[in-house]
């Protein structure tokens, strides 16, 4: 790695640390507007969706695989249905994983 790359990584780490440390150290003094506070509630869902959806739709990383052979897609759809119906995190995780493994076993 070149010294430029090391400096770039250290700079990004410093900026990230400074932002997070400021919010944690001064968190009791920082107040967000209601609109920003409401928008921040959707950050975890957006981040997890950005991680999970590509894995569901492109498990091999080589293009969309929208078929019944894709156990990741079937398990993900099952997890979405369970989450929408029962709104229970443990049931969603267990149901999605169970559906994924059963679907793979049946193939």
Tab-separated table of C-alpha atoms in Angstrom, residues 27-99:
chain	number	residue	atom	x	y	z
A	27	UNK	CA	-25.358	13.633	22.566
A	28	UNK	CA	-27.336	15.035	25.473
A	29	UNK	CA	-26.817	18.571	24.091
A	30	UNK	CA	-27.543	17.803	20.437
A	31	UNK	CA	-31.188	18.044	19.457
A	32	UNK	CA	-32.442	17.130	16.031
A	33	UNK	CA	-35.527	18.582	14.444
A	34	UNK	CA	-38.555	16.254	14.481
A	35	UNK	CA	-38.220	15.658	10.740
A	36	UNK	CA	-34.558	14.587	11.051
A	37	UNK	CA	-35.304	12.454	14.119
A	38	UNK	CA	-38.112	10.696	12.258
A	39	UNK	CA	-35.892	10.165	9.201
A	40	UNK	CA	-33.140	8.641	11.366
A	41	UNK	CA	-35.583	5.929	12.439
A	42	UNK	CA	-35.414	4.526	8.887
A	43	UNK	CA	-31.610	4.305	8.697
A	44	UNK	CA	-31.300	0.731	10.096
A	45	UNK	CA	-33.973	-0.561	7.716
A	46	UNK	CA	-32.315	1.131	4.744
A	47	UNK	CA	-28.847	-0.185	5.624
A	48	UNK	CA	-30.026	-3.750	6.237
A	49	UNK	CA	-32.046	-3.678	3.012
A	50	UNK	CA	-28.996	-2.493	1.081
A	51	UNK	CA	-27.074	-5.474	2.449
A	52	UNK	CA	-29.765	-8.174	2.169
A	53	UNK	CA	-31.488	-7.408	-1.148
A	54	UNK	CA	-28.439	-7.883	-3.412
A	55	UNK	CA	-27.711	-11.218	-1.699
A	56	UNK	CA	-31.310	-12.323	-2.247
A	57	UNK	CA	-31.483	-11.260	-5.888
A	58	UNK	CA	-27.906	-12.066	-6.985
A	59	UNK	CA	-26.574	-14.886	-4.764
A	60	UNK	CA	-23.710	-15.707	-7.121
A	61	UNK	CA	-22.975	-12.055	-7.911
A	62	UNK	CA	-23.403	-12.524	-11.653
A	63	UNK	CA	-26.825	-11.058	-12.365
A	64	UNK	CA	-30.397	-11.378	-11.236
A	65	UNK	CA	-31.575	-14.843	-10.336
A	66	UNK	CA	-35.351	-14.546	-10.057
A	67	UNK	CA	-36.219	-18.218	-10.154
A	68	UNK	CA	-37.535	-20.862	-7.802
A	69	UNK	CA	-34.007	-22.320	-7.705
A	70	UNK	CA	-32.850	-19.319	-5.657
A	71	UNK	CA	-33.255	-20.383	-2.020
A	72	UNK	CA	-32.026	-16.974	-0.838
A	73	UNK	CA	-34.927	-15.293	-2.628
A	74	UNK	CA	-37.474	-17.782	-1.270
A	75	UNK	CA	-36.154	-17.402	2.297
A	76	UNK	CA	-36.125	-13.613	1.967
A	77	UNK	CA	-39.684	-13.492	0.689
A	78	UNK	CA	-40.772	-15.761	3.528
A	79	UNK	CA	-39.020	-13.471	6.029
A	80	UNK	CA	-40.750	-10.409	4.545
A	81	UNK	CA	-44.152	-12.083	4.785
A	82	UNK	CA	-43.550	-13.214	8.373
A	83	UNK	CA	-42.321	-9.742	9.371
A	84	UNK	CA	-45.330	-8.046	7.790
A	85	UNK	CA	-47.809	-10.451	9.362
A	86	UNK	CA	-46.491	-10.920	12.915
A	87	UNK	CA	-43.945	-8.104	13.419
A	88	UNK	CA	-41.786	-10.385	15.537
A	89	UNK	CA	-38.030	-10.224	14.938
A	90	UNK	CA	-37.247	-13.710	16.253
A	91	UNK	CA	-40.060	-15.275	14.222
A	92	UNK	CA	-38.877	-13.416	11.119
A	93	UNK	CA	-35.286	-14.611	11.448
A	94	UNK	CA	-36.213	-18.185	12.368
A	95	UNK	CA	-38.876	-18.449	9.671
A	96	UNK	CA	-36.637	-17.034	6.947
A	97	UNK	CA	-33.742	-19.325	7.847
A	98	UNK	CA	-36.006	-22.363	8.177
A	99	UNK	CA	-37.612	-21.671	4.808
